[in-house]
Structure formats: structure tokens, C-alpha cells
Tab-separated table of C-alpha atoms in Angstrom:
chain	number	residue	atom	x	y	z
A	1	UNK	CA	97.234	24.343	100.348
A	2	UNK	CA	99.651	26.698	98.355
A	3	UNK	CA	99.465	30.571	99.259
A	4	UNK	CA	100.721	33.405	96.780
A	5	UNK	CA	103.504	35.647	98.562
A	6	UNK	CA	102.450	38.908	100.000
A	7	UNK	CA	104.544	41.734	98.556
A	8	UNK	CA	104.529	44.958	99.862
A	9	UNK	CA	106.322	47.405	97.540
A	10	UNK	CA	107.045	50.558	99.067
A	11	UNK	CA	109.472	53.614	99.081
A	12	UNK	CA	112.005	54.965	101.550
A	13	UNK	CA	111.048	56.467	104.866
A	14	UNK	CA	107.675	55.125	104.690
A	15	UNK	CA	107.366	53.371	108.061
A	16	UNK	CA	106.928	50.063	105.918
A	17	UNK	CA	109.499	48.235	108.115
A	18	UNK	CA	107.411	48.741	111.388
A	19	UNK	CA	104.780	47.317	109.294
A	20	UNK	CA	106.677	44.249	108.265
A	21	UNK	CA	107.609	43.660	111.961
A	22	UNK	CA	104.086	43.108	112.680
A	23	UNK	CA	104.211	40.076	110.191
A	24	UNK	CA	107.450	39.034	111.511
A	25	UNK	CA	105.704	37.953	114.653
A	26	UNK	CA	103.727	35.440	113.054
A	27	UNK	CA	106.658	33.080	112.665
A	28	UNK	CA	104.250	29.819	112.811
A	29	UNK	CA	102.684	30.512	109.536
A	30	UNK	CA	104.547	33.411	107.591
A	31	UNK	CA	108.200	33.536	106.207
A	32	UNK	CA	109.298	37.211	106.302
A	33	UNK	CA	111.924	38.278	103.685
A	34	UNK	CA	113.353	41.712	104.178
A	35	UNK	CA	114.054	43.619	100.757
A	36	UNK	CA	115.655	40.852	98.832
A	37	UNK	CA	115.780	42.421	95.690
A	38	UNK	CA	118.414	44.998	97.018
A	39	UNK	CA	121.224	42.529	96.699
A	40	UNK	CA	120.827	42.292	92.753
A	41	UNK	CA	119.962	46.065	92.612
A	42	UNK	CA	123.216	47.317	94.439
A	43	UNK	CA	125.638	44.401	93.682
A	44	UNK	CA	124.783	41.990	91.066
A	45	UNK	CA	125.717	41.889	87.388
A	46	UNK	CA	122.171	43.461	86.609
A	47	UNK	CA	122.637	46.072	89.231
A	48	UNK	CA	120.396	49.147	88.477
A	49	UNK	CA	121.622	51.156	91.201
A	50	UNK	CA	124.910	53.255	90.711
A	51	UNK	CA	125.873	53.497	94.627
A	52	UNK	CA	128.414	50.697	94.320
A	53	UNK	CA	128.938	51.010	90.211
A	54	UNK	CA	132.750	52.034	90.468
A	55	UNK	CA	133.647	50.052	93.705
A	56	UNK	CA	133.942	46.263	92.649
A	57	UNK	CA	135.816	45.355	95.542
A	58	UNK	CA	132.836	46.437	97.949
A	59	UNK	CA	130.432	44.592	95.458
A	60	UNK	CA	132.509	41.402	96.040
A	61	UNK	CA	132.901	41.923	99.647
A	62	UNK	CA	129.031	42.161	99.855
A	63	UNK	CA	128.817	38.445	99.151
A	64	UNK	CA	125.987	39.439	96.450
A	65	UNK	CA	127.993	40.301	93.415
A	66	UNK	CA	126.611	37.397	91.812
A	67	UNK	CA	122.931	37.879	92.796
A	68	UNK	CA	120.275	38.414	90.025
A	69	UNK	CA	116.739	38.875	89.945
A	70	UNK	CA	116.416	35.400	88.949
A	71	UNK	CA	118.329	34.172	91.915
A	72	UNK	CA	116.238	36.327	94.223
A	73	UNK	CA	113.101	34.738	92.783
A	74	UNK	CA	114.379	31.214	93.178
A	75	UNK	CA	115.309	32.189	96.685
A	76	UNK	CA	111.850	33.254	97.342
A	77	UNK	CA	110.471	30.022	95.815
A	78	UNK	CA	112.491	27.742	97.971
A	79	UNK	CA	111.424	29.678	100.765
A	80	UNK	CA	107.719	29.229	99.890
A	81	UNK	CA	108.170	25.492	99.417
A	82	UNK	CA	108.926	25.173	103.133
A	83	UNK	CA	105.195	25.497	103.853
A	84	UNK	CA	104.687	28.933	105.198
A	85	UNK	CA	103.247	31.749	103.535
A	86	UNK	CA	105.937	34.216	102.326
A	87	UNK	CA	105.590	37.929	103.063
A	88	UNK	CA	108.145	40.176	101.215
A	89	UNK	CA	108.970	43.826	102.100
A	90	UNK	CA	110.895	45.745	99.227
A	91	UNK	CA	111.608	48.866	97.786
A	92	UNK	CA	109.561	49.669	94.778
A	93	UNK	CA	112.701	50.983	92.873
A	94	UNK	CA	114.794	47.906	93.356
A	95	UNK	CA	112.304	46.076	90.942
A	96	UNK	CA	111.139	48.911	88.497
A	97	UNK	CA	113.859	49.980	86.404
A	98	UNK	CA	114.395	53.717	86.375
A	99	UNK	CA	112.714	55.465	83.238
A	100	UNK	CA	116.101	55.775	81.386
A	101	UNK	CA	116.967	52.284	81.697
A	102	UNK	CA	113.613	50.795	80.216
């Protein structure tokens, strides 16, 4: 039976990681993915975050400089194909562009 992923979109300092850790205890049935879209948000060619905008060296050294939102979704699909239901916890602002970037 195929299960849709469980996606928790949160904001910083919301105690969501503690909530996520409860799901991490269910390793037999759930694959937990912690903040996957942050890679594309901060480091990739589609980045929306400005933290590393002028620091190409840091982006390259992160190992995520080529991460795109598509590659993140492909990773999630691969992990779902392993048979476990996927639980994703991520920051809402990683996947919703700022109003001035729409």
C-alpha cells in the first residue's frame, strides 16, 4: 500500500524538532527526513536565502551547491520507494518564496 508523505511545515523555535523526534522512534514504519529543502534554499542555484549569497566558497564546501528543489523532491521519492512512509519536517519559509520574489 502506498502512503503519502507526512509533511510538517513549521517556523523556527516552534519545538517542532521535539515533535519530529517522536516520529523518529518509529524506524520500522517511518523514514524521517529533517529539513531537506534547506539545502536548496541556502546553497543551490535556486536559493532564496541570502545568508550565503556572497559566499560561493561556503556554498561549494557545503556539498549542496547543486541542490535544487527538484533534486530534493527526487530524493524524497527515492526514500518513499523503500517501502516506509516518509515523515518530513521542514521550515515553511524554505518552500514558500518571500513575497518580493513571487
